[in-house]
Amino acid sequence: MEGVLQEALEKKMVETLEVVEGEVDKKLSQLETMGDDELDRIRERRKAELKRQALKRQEWRMKGHGRYTEVTDEKSFFAEAKQSERVVAHFYRPSTWRCEIVDKHLSELCVKHVETKFIKVNVEKTPFLVERLNIWMLPTMVLIKGGKTDHSIVGFDEMGGSDEFPTEALEARLVELGIIFE
């Protein structure tokens, strides 16, 4: 019985690989027969896309992306949340040493991921936000998309539950949640 299943699985895999190989061959054939005009059009589209991306990065930097900044009051928090499409807000208390761990990781990620705004909010100065966003444990990272709270990362459980989690673990989780790009 097991041998029959194995044989059927192998047959299906071979069929699938042959289909994929056929598609790759077809694409290669198209590329080989492409004229200079078509290549120039592809090149121009790519240049236009790169230019659009550069302008977007410049726009993000003008909005303060690429830096990890502190927001000192509720009004500023709401302004930041509305101004940027994606925001990671770290709610912290200066006397909570685990918040320093998150600060270290977010300081690295903000430079790498300018498509997202990274801010930190002192819970002692913003009690209204703490209550409204149901911040009950520190550190908490609130992920905001399109001006609305999308998800909260409470503590370190989502990065393995250890204080020594690597920045890459947080980065992978933020990618998975769609708040930063790969």
Tab-separated table of N, CA and C in Angstrom:
chain	number	residue	atom	x	y	z
A	1	MET	N	0.824	-1.194	0.000
A	1	MET	CA	0.000	0.000	0.000
A	1	MET	C	0.868	1.258	0.000
A	2	GLU	N	1.864	1.245	0.883
A	2	GLU	CA	2.741	2.412	0.993
A	2	GLU	C	3.534	2.626	-0.292
A	3	GLY	N	3.968	1.540	-0.928
A	3	GLY	CA	4.707	1.616	-2.181
A	3	GLY	C	3.863	2.214	-3.295
A	4	VAL	N	2.565	1.892	-3.321
A	4	VAL	CA	1.660	2.421	-4.342
A	4	VAL	C	1.492	3.929	-4.160
A	5	LEU	N	1.343	4.356	-2.909
A	5	LEU	CA	1.226	5.792	-2.622
A	5	LEU	C	2.492	6.539	-3.031
A	6	GLN	N	3.625	5.953	-2.697
A	6	GLN	CA	4.912	6.563	-3.042
A	6	GLN	C	5.043	6.706	-4.556
A	7	GLU	N	4.679	5.657	-5.289
A	7	GLU	CA	4.760	5.667	-6.748
A	7	GLU	C	3.818	6.719	-7.346
A	8	ALA	N	2.612	6.833	-6.805
A	8	ALA	CA	1.642	7.823	-7.293
A	8	ALA	C	2.149	9.244	-7.017
A	9	LEU	N	2.724	9.434	-5.853
A	9	LEU	CA	3.277	10.739	-5.488
A	9	LEU	C	4.420	11.126	-6.423
A	10	GLU	N	5.314	10.179	-6.696
A	10	GLU	CA	6.433	10.442	-7.600
A	10	GLU	C	5.946	10.778	-9.003
A	11	LYS	N	4.936	10.064	-9.462
A	11	LYS	CA	4.377	10.311	-10.796
A	11	LYS	C	3.793	11.721	-10.869
A	12	LYS	N	3.065	12.108	-9.830
A	12	LYS	CA	2.456	13.445	-9.802
A	12	LYS	C	3.537	14.527	-9.771
A	13	MET	N	4.597	14.297	-9.019
A	13	MET	CA	5.690	15.265	-8.950
A	13	MET	C	6.357	15.422	-10.312
A	14	VAL	N	6.585	14.316	-11.022
A	14	VAL	CA	7.199	14.372	-12.351
A	14	VAL	C	6.308	15.160	-13.302
A	15	GLU	N	4.999	14.905	-13.267
A	15	GLU	CA	4.065	15.632	-14.124
A	15	GLU	C	4.117	17.139	-13.842
A	16	THR	N	4.119	17.482	-12.571
A	16	THR	CA	4.166	18.893	-12.169
A	16	THR	C	5.461	19.541	-12.637
A	17	LEU	N	6.574	18.863	-12.452
A	17	LEU	CA	7.865	19.405	-12.876
A	17	LEU	C	7.927	19.579	-14.392
A	18	GLU	N	7.322	18.667	-15.142
A	18	GLU	CA	7.306	18.797	-16.596
A	18	GLU	C	6.502	20.015	-17.032
A	19	VAL	N	5.401	20.285	-16.349
A	19	VAL	CA	4.591	21.475	-16.661
A	19	VAL	C	5.403	22.742	-16.377
A	20	VAL	N	6.041	22.789	-15.224
A	20	VAL	CA	6.847	23.957	-14.853
A	20	VAL	C	7.993	24.142	-15.829
A	21	GLU	N	8.663	23.057	-16.192
A	21	GLU	CA	9.769	23.128	-17.148
A	21	GLU	C	9.281	23.656	-18.500
A	22	GLY	N	8.107	23.237	-18.922
A	22	GLY	CA	7.529	23.734	-20.174
A	22	GLY	C	7.280	25.234	-20.129
A	23	GLU	N	6.793	25.720	-18.987
A	23	GLU	CA	6.541	27.157	-18.839
A	23	GLU	C	7.847	27.945	-18.866
A	24	VAL	N	8.881	27.420	-18.213
A	24	VAL	CA	10.193	28.078	-18.211
A	24	VAL	C	10.770	28.107	-19.618
A	25	ASP	N	10.676	27.006	-20.331
A	25	ASP	CA	11.165	26.947	-21.714
A	25	ASP	C	10.443	27.968	-22.593
A	26	LYS	N	9.142	28.079	-22.404
A	26	LYS	CA	8.339	29.033	-23.189
A	26	LYS	C	8.798	30.471	-22.915
A	27	LYS	N	9.028	30.791	-21.634
A	27	LYS	CA	9.475	32.135	-21.259
A	27	LYS	C	10.852	32.421	-21.834
A	28	LEU	N	11.763	31.449	-21.764
A	28	LEU	CA	13.101	31.631	-22.319
A	28	LEU	C	13.046	31.851	-23.826
A	29	SER	N	12.180	31.120	-24.484
A	29	SER	CA	12.019	31.273	-25.930
A	29	SER	C	11.530	32.686	-26.266
A	30	GLN	N	10.596	33.194	-25.480
A	30	GLN	CA	10.096	34.556	-25.694
A	30	GLN	C	11.217	35.569	-25.524
A	31	LEU	N	12.032	35.388	-24.489
A	31	LEU	CA	13.132	36.322	-24.240
A	31	LEU	C	14.166	36.285	-25.368
A	32	GLU	N	14.425	35.102	-25.910
A	32	GLU	CA	15.418	34.969	-26.983
A	32	GLU	C	14.958	35.629	-28.279
A	33	THR	N	13.660	35.636	-28.522
A	33	THR	CA	13.137	36.201	-29.773
A	33	THR	C	12.719	37.664	-29.624
A	34	MET	N	12.913	38.224	-28.452
A	34	MET	CA	12.507	39.601	-28.196
A	34	MET	C	13.416	40.576	-28.956
A	35	GLY	N	12.813	41.568	-29.569
A	35	GLY	CA	13.577	42.563	-30.315
A	35	GLY	C	14.078	43.683	-29.411
A	36	ASP	N	14.922	44.530	-30.004
A	36	ASP	CA	15.492	45.649	-29.252
A	36	ASP	C	14.416	46.611	-28.753
A	37	ASP	N	13.379	46.845	-29.555
A	37	ASP	CA	12.303	47.746	-29.143
A	37	ASP	C	11.605	47.236	-27.881
A	38	GLU	N	11.340	45.944	-27.850
A	38	GLU	CA	10.687	45.359	-26.675
A	38	GLU	C	11.587	45.445	-25.451
A	39	LEU	N	12.879	45.175	-25.634
A	39	LEU	CA	13.824	45.283	-24.512
A	39	LEU	C	13.913	46.722	-24.006
A	40	ASP	N	13.895	47.693	-24.945
A	40	ASP	CA	13.922	49.099	-24.541
A	40	ASP	C	12.679	49.470	-23.736
A	41	ARG	N	11.517	48.965	-24.149
A	41	ARG	CA	10.273	49.242	-23.407
A	41	ARG	C	10.338	48.660	-21.996
A	42	ILE	N	10.851	47.438	-21.885
A	42	ILE	CA	10.996	46.811	-20.563
A	42	ILE	C	11.953	47.630	-19.699
A	43	ARG	N	13.069	48.057	-20.288
A	43	ARG	CA	14.066	48.855	-19.580
A	43	ARG	C	13.456	50.175	-19.089
A	44	GLU	N	12.683	50.837	-19.946
A	44	GLU	CA	12.052	52.115	-19.587
A	44	GLU	C	11.028	51.931	-18.469
A	45	ARG	N	10.244	50.863	-18.550
A	45	ARG	CA	9.270	50.591	-17.478
A	45	ARG	C	9.988	50.355	-16.153
A	46	ARG	N	11.088	49.626	-16.210
A	46	ARG	CA	11.853	49.337	-14.996
A	46	ARG	C	12.460	50.618	-14.424
A	47	LYS	N	12.993	51.471	-15.289
A	47	LYS	CA	13.560	52.747	-14.820
A	47	LYS	C	12.482	53.609	-14.181
A	48	ALA	N	11.299	53.649	-14.793
A	48	ALA	CA	10.188	54.430	-14.240
A	48	ALA	C	9.772	53.881	-12.876
A	49	GLU	N	9.752	52.564	-12.738
A	49	GLU	CA	9.397	51.940	-11.458
A	49	GLU	C	10.440	52.272	-10.389
A	50	LEU	N	11.719	52.207	-10.748
A	50	LEU	CA	12.778	52.551	-9.792
A	50	LEU	C	12.682	54.014	-9.370
A	51	LYS	N	12.361	54.881	-10.303
A	51	LYS	CA	12.213	56.300	-9.992
A	51	LYS	C	11.030	56.520	-9.038
A	52	ARG	N	9.922	55.821	-9.300
A	52	ARG	CA	8.739	55.925	-8.438
A	52	ARG	C	9.080	55.447	-7.021
A	53	GLN	N	9.829	54.357	-6.925
A	53	GLN	CA	10.234	53.841	-5.615
A	53	GLN	C	11.138	54.833	-4.878
A	54	ALA	N	12.056	55.462	-5.595
A	54	ALA	CA	12.954	56.445	-4.980
A	54	ALA	C	12.167	57.640	-4.461
A	55	LEU	N	11.181	58.095	-5.231
A	55	LEU	CA	10.346	59.216	-4.784
A	55	LEU	C	9.540	58.836	-3.543
A	56	LYS	N	9.047	57.614	-3.505
A	56	LYS	CA	8.284	57.137	-2.344
A	56	LYS	C	9.177	57.094	-1.117
A	57	ARG	N	10.408	56.593	-1.262
A	57	ARG	CA	11.345	56.553	-0.138
A	57	ARG	C	11.654	57.968	0.361
A	58	GLN	N	11.811	58.897	-0.577
A	58	GLN	CA	12.069	60.283	-0.215
A	58	GLN	C	10.872	60.865	0.554
A	59	GLU	N	9.676	60.560	0.100
A	59	GLU	CA	8.463	61.026	0.781
A	59	GLU	C	8.396	60.464	2.199
A	60	TRP	N	8.707	59.167	2.356
A	60	TRP	CA	8.699	58.562	3.685
A	60	TRP	C	9.715	59.230	4.598
A	61	ARG	N	10.909	59.487	4.078
A	61	ARG	CA	11.944	60.129	4.904
A	61	ARG	C	11.521	61.540	5.342
A	62	MET	N	10.816	62.251	4.451
A	62	MET	CA	10.329	63.583	4.805
A	62	MET	C	9.291	63.513	5.925
A	63	LYS	N	8.595	62.396	6.038
A	63	LYS	CA	7.605	62.192	7.103
A	63	LYS	C	8.249	61.667	8.384
A	64	GLY	N	9.569	61.520	8.389
A	64	GLY	CA	10.268	61.072	9.586
A	64	GLY	C	10.536	59.581	9.639
A	65	HIS	N	10.255	58.879	8.562
A	65	HIS	CA	10.568	57.450	8.529
A	65	HIS	C	12.085	57.285	8.499
A	66	GLY	N	12.559	56.113	8.954
A	66	GLY	CA	13.998	55.857	8.979
A	66	GLY	C	14.633	56.254	10.295
A	67	ARG	N	13.824	56.828	11.184
A	67	ARG	CA	14.296	57.210	12.527
A	67	ARG	C	13.343	56.625	13.563
A	68	TYR	N	13.859	56.376	14.740
A	68	TYR	CA	13.059	55.867	15.855
A	68	TYR	C	12.881	57.029	16.812
A	69	THR	N	11.690	57.620	16.817
A	69	THR	CA	11.465	58.848	17.576
A	69	THR	C	10.439	58.653	18.682
A	70	GLU	N	10.540	59.508	19.670
A	70	GLU	CA	9.586	59.460	20.786
A	70	GLU	C	8.444	60.436	20.546
A	71	VAL	N	7.238	59.967	20.822
A	71	VAL	CA	6.038	60.785	20.766
A	71	VAL	C	5.677	61.107	22.204
A	72	THR	N	5.496	62.394	22.511
A	72	THR	CA	5.372	62.797	23.915
A	72	THR	C	3.943	62.994	24.414
A	73	ASP	N	2.974	63.003	23.504
A	73	ASP	CA	1.590	63.182	23.971
A	73	ASP	C	0.604	62.512	23.011
A	74	GLU	N	-0.649	62.453	23.455
A	74	GLU	CA	-1.686	61.777	22.668
A	74	GLU	C	-1.906	62.435	21.312
A	75	LYS	N	-1.908	63.743	21.285
A	75	LYS	CA	-2.150	64.467	20.036
A	75	LYS	C	-1.092	64.110	18.978
A	76	SER	N	0.150	64.081	19.399
A	76	SER	CA	1.245	63.714	18.482
A	76	SER	C	1.114	62.271	18.021
A	77	PHE	N	0.694	61.400	18.931
A	77	PHE	CA	0.514	59.992	18.568
A	77	PHE	C	-0.513	59.856	17.446
A	78	PHE	N	-1.664	60.501	17.608
A	78	PHE	CA	-2.709	60.389	16.598
A	78	PHE	C	-2.275	61.024	15.277
A	79	ALA	N	-1.508	62.103	15.348
A	79	ALA	CA	-0.994	62.734	14.129
A	79	ALA	C	-0.060	61.771	13.382
A	80	GLU	N	0.818	61.102	14.104
A	80	GLU	CA	1.741	60.136	13.480
A	80	GLU	C	0.973	58.958	12.890
A	81	ALA	N	-0.026	58.473	13.619
A	81	ALA	CA	-0.803	57.321	13.158
A	81	ALA	C	-1.574	57.642	11.877
A	82	LYS	N	-2.018	58.884	11.745
A	82	LYS	CA	-2.776	59.282	10.549
A	82	LYS	C	-1.862	59.625	9.376
A	83	GLN	N	-0.684	60.145	9.678
A	83	GLN	CA	0.231	60.618	8.634
A	83	GLN	C	0.874	59.480	7.844
A	84	SER	N	1.125	58.352	8.483
A	84	SER	CA	1.831	57.240	7.844
A	84	SER	C	0.901	56.047	7.672
A	85	GLU	N	1.089	55.329	6.576
A	85	GLU	CA	0.257	54.151	6.285
A	85	GLU	C	0.519	53.021	7.284
A	86	ARG	N	1.787	52.854	7.684
A	86	ARG	CA	2.173	51.787	8.607
A	86	ARG	C	3.012	52.376	9.741
A	87	VAL	N	2.631	52.051	10.983
A	87	VAL	CA	3.345	52.563	12.155
A	87	VAL	C	3.531	51.428	13.165
A	88	VAL	N	4.746	51.356	13.725
A	88	VAL	CA	5.014	50.484	14.864
A	88	VAL	C	5.210	51.409	16.057
A	89	ALA	N	4.315	51.306	17.043
A	89	ALA	CA	4.378	52.155	18.232
A	89	ALA	C	4.757	51.293	19.436
A	90	HIS	N	5.925	51.575	19.994
A	90	HIS	CA	6.410	50.841	21.170
A	90	HIS	C	5.984	51.603	22.415
A	91	PHE	N	5.133	50.989	23.221
A	91	PHE	CA	4.719	51.578	24.492
A	91	PHE	C	5.679	51.077	25.560
A	92	TYR	N	6.328	52.034	26.243
A	92	TYR	CA	7.408	51.681	27.156
A	92	TYR	C	7.340	52.523	28.428
A	93	ARG	N	8.129	52.102	29.404
A	93	ARG	CA	8.371	52.878	30.623
A	93	ARG	C	9.878	52.886	30.818
A	94	PRO	N	10.472	54.045	31.091
A	94	PRO	CA	11.941	54.115	31.214
A	94	PRO	C	12.518	53.139	32.244
A	95	SER	N	11.775	52.827	33.282
A	95	SER	CA	12.300	51.949	34.328
A	95	SER	C	12.123	50.460	34.026
A	96	THR	N	11.501	50.125	32.912
A	96	THR	CA	11.304	48.719	32.539
A	96	THR	C	12.421	48.305	31.583
A	97	TRP	N	13.352	47.471	32.073
A	97	TRP	CA	14.548	47.161	31.289
A	97	TRP	C	14.247	46.356	30.034
A	98	ARG	N	13.176	45.598	30.011
A	98	ARG	CA	12.846	44.854	28.788
A	98	ARG	C	12.464	45.801	27.646
A	99	CYS	N	11.996	46.980	27.983
A	99	CYS	CA	11.682	47.972	26.951
A	99	CYS	C	12.954	48.409	26.221
A	100	GLU	N	14.086	48.408	26.931
A	100	GLU	CA	15.357	48.745	26.294
A	100	GLU	C	15.740	47.710	25.232
A	101	ILE	N	15.348	46.455	25.449
A	101	ILE	CA	15.608	45.399	24.464
A	101	ILE	C	14.845	45.716	23.180
A	102	VAL	N	13.575	46.080	23.322
A	102	VAL	CA	12.756	46.425	22.155
A	102	VAL	C	13.328	47.670	21.476
A	103	ASP	N	13.740	48.666	22.265
A	103	ASP	CA	14.346	49.879	21.697
A	103	ASP	C	15.529	49.531	20.797
A	104	LYS	N	16.379	48.627	21.266
A	104	LYS	CA	17.561	48.226	20.493
A	104	LYS	C	17.148	47.639	19.146
A	105	HIS	N	16.185	46.746	19.167
A	105	HIS	CA	15.741	46.090	17.926
A	105	HIS	C	15.046	47.080	16.984
A	106	LEU	N	14.183	47.913	17.508
A	106	LEU	CA	13.456	48.862	16.661
A	106	LEU	C	14.385	49.930	16.091
A	107	SER	N	15.432	50.291	16.835
A	107	SER	CA	16.416	51.250	16.325
A	107	SER	C	17.108	50.712	15.083
A	108	GLU	N	17.343	49.411	15.043
A	108	GLU	CA	17.952	48.782	13.862
A	108	GLU	C	16.949	48.685	12.720
A	109	LEU	N	15.738	48.260	13.036
A	109	LEU	CA	14.739	48.024	11.994
A	109	LEU	C	14.259	49.306	11.319
A	110	CYS	N	14.211	50.405	12.048
A	110	CYS	CA	13.692	51.651	11.458
A	110	CYS	C	14.568	52.139	10.311
A	111	VAL	N	15.847	51.900	10.386
A	111	VAL	CA	16.768	52.316	9.322
A	111	VAL	C	16.594	51.429	8.089
A	112	LYS	N	16.376	50.165	8.317
A	112	LYS	CA	16.249	49.191	7.228
A	112	LYS	C	14.878	49.253	6.546
A	113	HIS	N	13.848	49.600	7.296
A	113	HIS	CA	12.475	49.565	6.783
A	113	HIS	C	11.838	50.953	6.824
A	114	VAL	N	12.252	51.802	5.893
A	114	VAL	CA	11.732	53.177	5.864
A	114	VAL	C	10.281	53.245	5.398
A	115	GLU	N	9.728	52.134	4.929
A	115	GLU	CA	8.329	52.122	4.518
A	115	GLU	C	7.383	52.193	5.716
A	116	THR	N	7.926	52.016	6.919
A	116	THR	CA	7.135	52.013	8.145
A	116	THR	C	7.700	53.043	9.114
A	117	LYS	N	6.826	53.741	9.806
A	117	LYS	CA	7.231	54.719	10.827
A	117	LYS	C	7.374	53.983	12.157
A	118	PHE	N	8.474	54.202	12.868
A	118	PHE	CA	8.727	53.585	14.165
A	118	PHE	C	8.751	54.678	15.233
A	119	ILE	N	7.876	54.542	16.227
A	119	ILE	CA	7.822	55.529	17.312
A	119	ILE	C	7.789	54.807	18.655
A	120	LYS	N	8.105	55.569	19.700
A	120	LYS	CA	7.966	55.031	21.048
A	120	LYS	C	7.152	56.007	21.875
A	121	VAL	N	6.354	55.450	22.789
A	121	VAL	CA	5.409	56.247	23.570
A	121	VAL	C	5.599	55.889	25.042
A	122	ASN	N	5.910	56.896	25.844
A	122	ASN	CA	6.089	56.707	27.285
A	122	ASN	C	4.712	56.570	27.933
A	123	VAL	N	4.441	55.411	28.546
A	123	VAL	CA	3.114	55.161	29.127
A	123	VAL	C	2.811	56.083	30.309
A	124	GLU	N	3.843	56.560	30.974
A	124	GLU	CA	3.621	57.446	32.115
A	124	GLU	C	3.120	58.825	31.689
A	125	LYS	N	3.399	59.206	30.445
A	125	LYS	CA	2.983	60.515	29.940
A	125	LYS	C	1.706	60.455	29.108
A	126	THR	N	1.225	59.248	28.833
A	126	THR	CA	0.053	59.100	27.951
A	126	THR	C	-0.968	58.111	28.525
A	127	PRO	N	-1.502	58.395	29.709
A	127	PRO	CA	-2.432	57.435	30.328
A	127	PRO	C	-3.711	57.206	29.512
A	128	PHE	N	-4.166	58.226	28.796
A	128	PHE	CA	-5.366	58.061	27.970
A	128	PHE	C	-5.144	56.994	26.904
A	129	LEU	N	-3.991	57.052	26.219
A	129	LEU	CA	-3.671	56.059	25.191
A	129	LEU	C	-3.541	54.658	25.777
A	130	VAL	N	-2.899	54.577	26.923
A	130	VAL	CA	-2.700	53.282	27.573
A	130	VAL	C	-4.047	52.629	27.850
A	131	GLU	N	-4.979	53.396	28.353
A	131	GLU	CA	-6.314	52.860	28.642
A	131	GLU	C	-7.075	52.554	27.353
A	132	ARG	N	-7.044	53.470	26.415
A	132	ARG	CA	-7.808	53.307	25.173
A	132	ARG	C	-7.311	52.128	24.331
A	133	LEU	N	-5.989	51.909	24.307
A	133	LEU	CA	-5.418	50.819	23.515
A	133	LEU	C	-5.219	49.531	24.322
A	134	ASN	N	-5.688	49.571	25.559
A	134	ASN	CA	-5.647	48.388	26.431
A	134	ASN	C	-4.223	47.854	26.607
A	135	ILE	N	-3.302	48.756	26.917
A	135	ILE	CA	-1.911	48.371	27.185
A	135	ILE	C	-1.863	47.884	28.632
A	136	TRP	N	-1.621	46.595	28.810
A	136	TRP	CA	-1.652	46.024	30.157
A	136	TRP	C	-0.315	45.413	30.575
A	137	MET	N	0.602	45.313	29.630
A	137	MET	CA	1.924	44.750	29.931
A	137	MET	C	2.964	45.479	29.099
A	138	LEU	N	4.159	45.626	29.657
A	138	LEU	CA	5.246	46.275	28.935
A	138	LEU	C	6.388	45.291	28.740
A	139	PRO	N	7.042	45.364	27.617
A	139	PRO	CA	6.771	46.239	26.472
A	139	PRO	C	5.595	45.728	25.629
A	140	THR	N	4.911	46.661	24.977
A	140	THR	CA	3.865	46.338	24.007
A	140	THR	C	4.132	47.152	22.756
A	141	MET	N	4.076	46.478	21.612
A	141	MET	CA	4.196	47.167	20.325
A	141	MET	C	2.830	47.124	19.648
A	142	VAL	N	2.283	48.295	19.370
A	142	VAL	CA	1.000	48.391	18.686
A	142	VAL	C	1.295	48.645	17.206
A	143	LEU	N	0.725	47.802	16.353
A	143	LEU	CA	0.938	47.921	14.909
A	143	LEU	C	-0.281	48.605	14.309
A	144	ILE	N	-0.032	49.693	13.588
A	144	ILE	CA	-1.108	50.521	13.050
A	144	ILE	C	-1.011	50.522	11.531
A	145	LYS	N	-2.120	50.167	10.889
A	145	LYS	CA	-2.191	50.184	9.423
A	145	LYS	C	-3.360	51.066	9.024
A	146	GLY	N	-3.093	52.010	8.145
A	146	GLY	CA	-4.160	52.870	7.654
A	146	GLY	C	-4.854	53.653	8.752
A	147	GLY	N	-4.120	54.027	9.791
A	147	GLY	CA	-4.685	54.815	10.878
A	147	GLY	C	-5.453	54.014	11.913
A	148	LYS	N	-5.464	52.680	11.779
A	148	LYS	CA	-6.211	51.837	12.715
A	148	LYS	C	-5.300	50.776	13.322
A	149	THR	N	-5.549	50.484	14.599
A	149	THR	CA	-4.790	49.443	15.276
A	149	THR	C	-5.078	48.107	14.610
A	150	ASP	N	-4.002	47.420	14.192
A	150	ASP	CA	-4.143	46.153	13.490
A	150	ASP	C	-3.808	44.971	14.399
A	151	HIS	N	-2.776	45.136	15.233
A	151	HIS	CA	-2.312	44.031	16.071
A	151	HIS	C	-1.444	44.609	17.181
A	152	SER	N	-1.390	43.916	18.312
A	152	SER	CA	-0.477	44.289	19.393
A	152	SER	C	0.420	43.112	19.720
A	153	ILE	N	1.721	43.397	19.791
A	153	ILE	CA	2.691	42.383	20.223
A	153	ILE	C	2.980	42.680	21.686
A	154	VAL	N	2.518	41.806	22.561
A	154	VAL	CA	2.636	41.998	24.009
A	154	VAL	C	3.765	41.115	24.523
A	155	GLY	N	4.783	41.744	25.112
A	155	GLY	CA	5.916	40.980	25.609
A	155	GLY	C	6.720	40.384	24.465
A	156	PHE	N	7.380	39.239	24.749
A	156	PHE	CA	8.290	38.629	23.780
A	156	PHE	C	7.811	37.280	23.256
A	157	ASP	N	6.603	36.858	23.624
A	157	ASP	CA	6.128	35.525	23.246
A	157	ASP	C	6.143	35.297	21.736
A	158	GLU	N	5.782	36.302	20.956
A	158	GLU	CA	5.713	36.135	19.503
A	158	GLU	C	7.098	36.061	18.854
A	159	MET	N	8.153	36.326	19.627
A	159	MET	CA	9.520	36.217	19.115
A	159	MET	C	10.282	35.098	19.810
A	160	GLY	N	9.576	34.164	20.393
A	160	GLY	CA	10.213	33.017	21.014
A	160	GLY	C	10.171	33.012	22.531
A	161	GLY	N	9.742	34.102	23.151
A	161	GLY	CA	9.574	34.132	24.600
A	161	GLY	C	10.843	34.372	25.406
A	162	SER	N	11.952	34.648	24.755
A	162	SER	CA	13.228	34.860	25.443
A	162	SER	C	13.663	36.317	25.314
A	163	ASP	N	14.367	36.806	26.332
A	163	ASP	CA	14.902	38.174	26.291
A	163	ASP	C	15.991	38.320	25.234
A	164	GLU	N	16.628	37.215	24.848
A	164	GLU	CA	17.734	37.253	23.894
A	164	GLU	C	17.294	36.969	22.463
A	165	PHE	N	16.077	37.295	22.100
A	165	PHE	CA	15.646	37.019	20.725
A	165	PHE	C	16.407	37.920	19.756
A	166	PRO	N	16.713	37.395	18.554
A	166	PRO	CA	17.445	38.208	17.573
A	166	PRO	C	16.518	39.209	16.881
A	167	THR	N	17.094	40.272	16.374
A	167	THR	CA	16.328	41.279	15.641
A	167	THR	C	15.586	40.632	14.475
A	168	GLU	N	16.205	39.627	13.874
A	168	GLU	CA	15.592	38.935	12.740
A	168	GLU	C	14.277	38.267	13.114
A	169	ALA	N	14.138	37.819	14.365
A	169	ALA	CA	12.882	37.194	14.813
A	169	ALA	C	11.761	38.231	14.843
A	170	LEU	N	12.065	39.412	15.357
A	170	LEU	CA	11.067	40.490	15.367
A	170	LEU	C	10.760	40.928	13.937
A	171	GLU	N	11.795	41.052	13.127
A	171	GLU	CA	11.615	41.453	11.732
A	171	GLU	C	10.711	40.464	10.989
A	172	ALA	N	10.959	39.177	11.185
A	172	ALA	CA	10.146	38.147	10.521
A	172	ALA	C	8.693	38.238	10.965
A	173	ARG	N	8.474	38.486	12.247
A	173	ARG	CA	7.100	38.594	12.754
A	173	ARG	C	6.405	39.827	12.168
A	174	LEU	N	7.116	40.944	12.056
A	174	LEU	CA	6.531	42.161	11.490
A	174	LEU	C	6.237	41.986	10.009
A	175	VAL	N	7.084	41.246	9.295
A	175	VAL	CA	6.821	40.938	7.880
A	175	VAL	C	5.561	40.085	7.779
A	176	GLU	N	5.501	39.069	8.630
A	176	GLU	CA	4.351	38.154	8.634
A	176	GLU	C	3.042	38.920	8.886
A	177	LEU	N	3.097	39.920	9.727
A	177	LEU	CA	1.911	40.713	10.057
A	177	LEU	C	1.650	41.818	9.032
A	178	GLY	N	2.562	41.968	8.069
A	178	GLY	CA	2.352	42.927	6.984
A	178	GLY	C	2.604	44.382	7.341
A	179	ILE	N	3.344	44.623	8.419
A	179	ILE	CA	3.611	46.006	8.832
A	179	ILE	C	4.917	46.524	8.216
A	180	ILE	N	5.819	45.602	7.824
A	180	ILE	CA	7.020	45.963	7.090
A	180	ILE	C	7.118	45.055	5.867
A	181	PHE	N	7.917	45.475	4.882
A	181	PHE	CA	8.134	44.679	3.687
A	181	PHE	C	9.375	43.824	3.878
A	182	GLU	N	9.513	42.784	3.048
A	182	GLU	CA	10.706	41.937	3.144
A	182	GLU	C	11.915	42.636	2.632
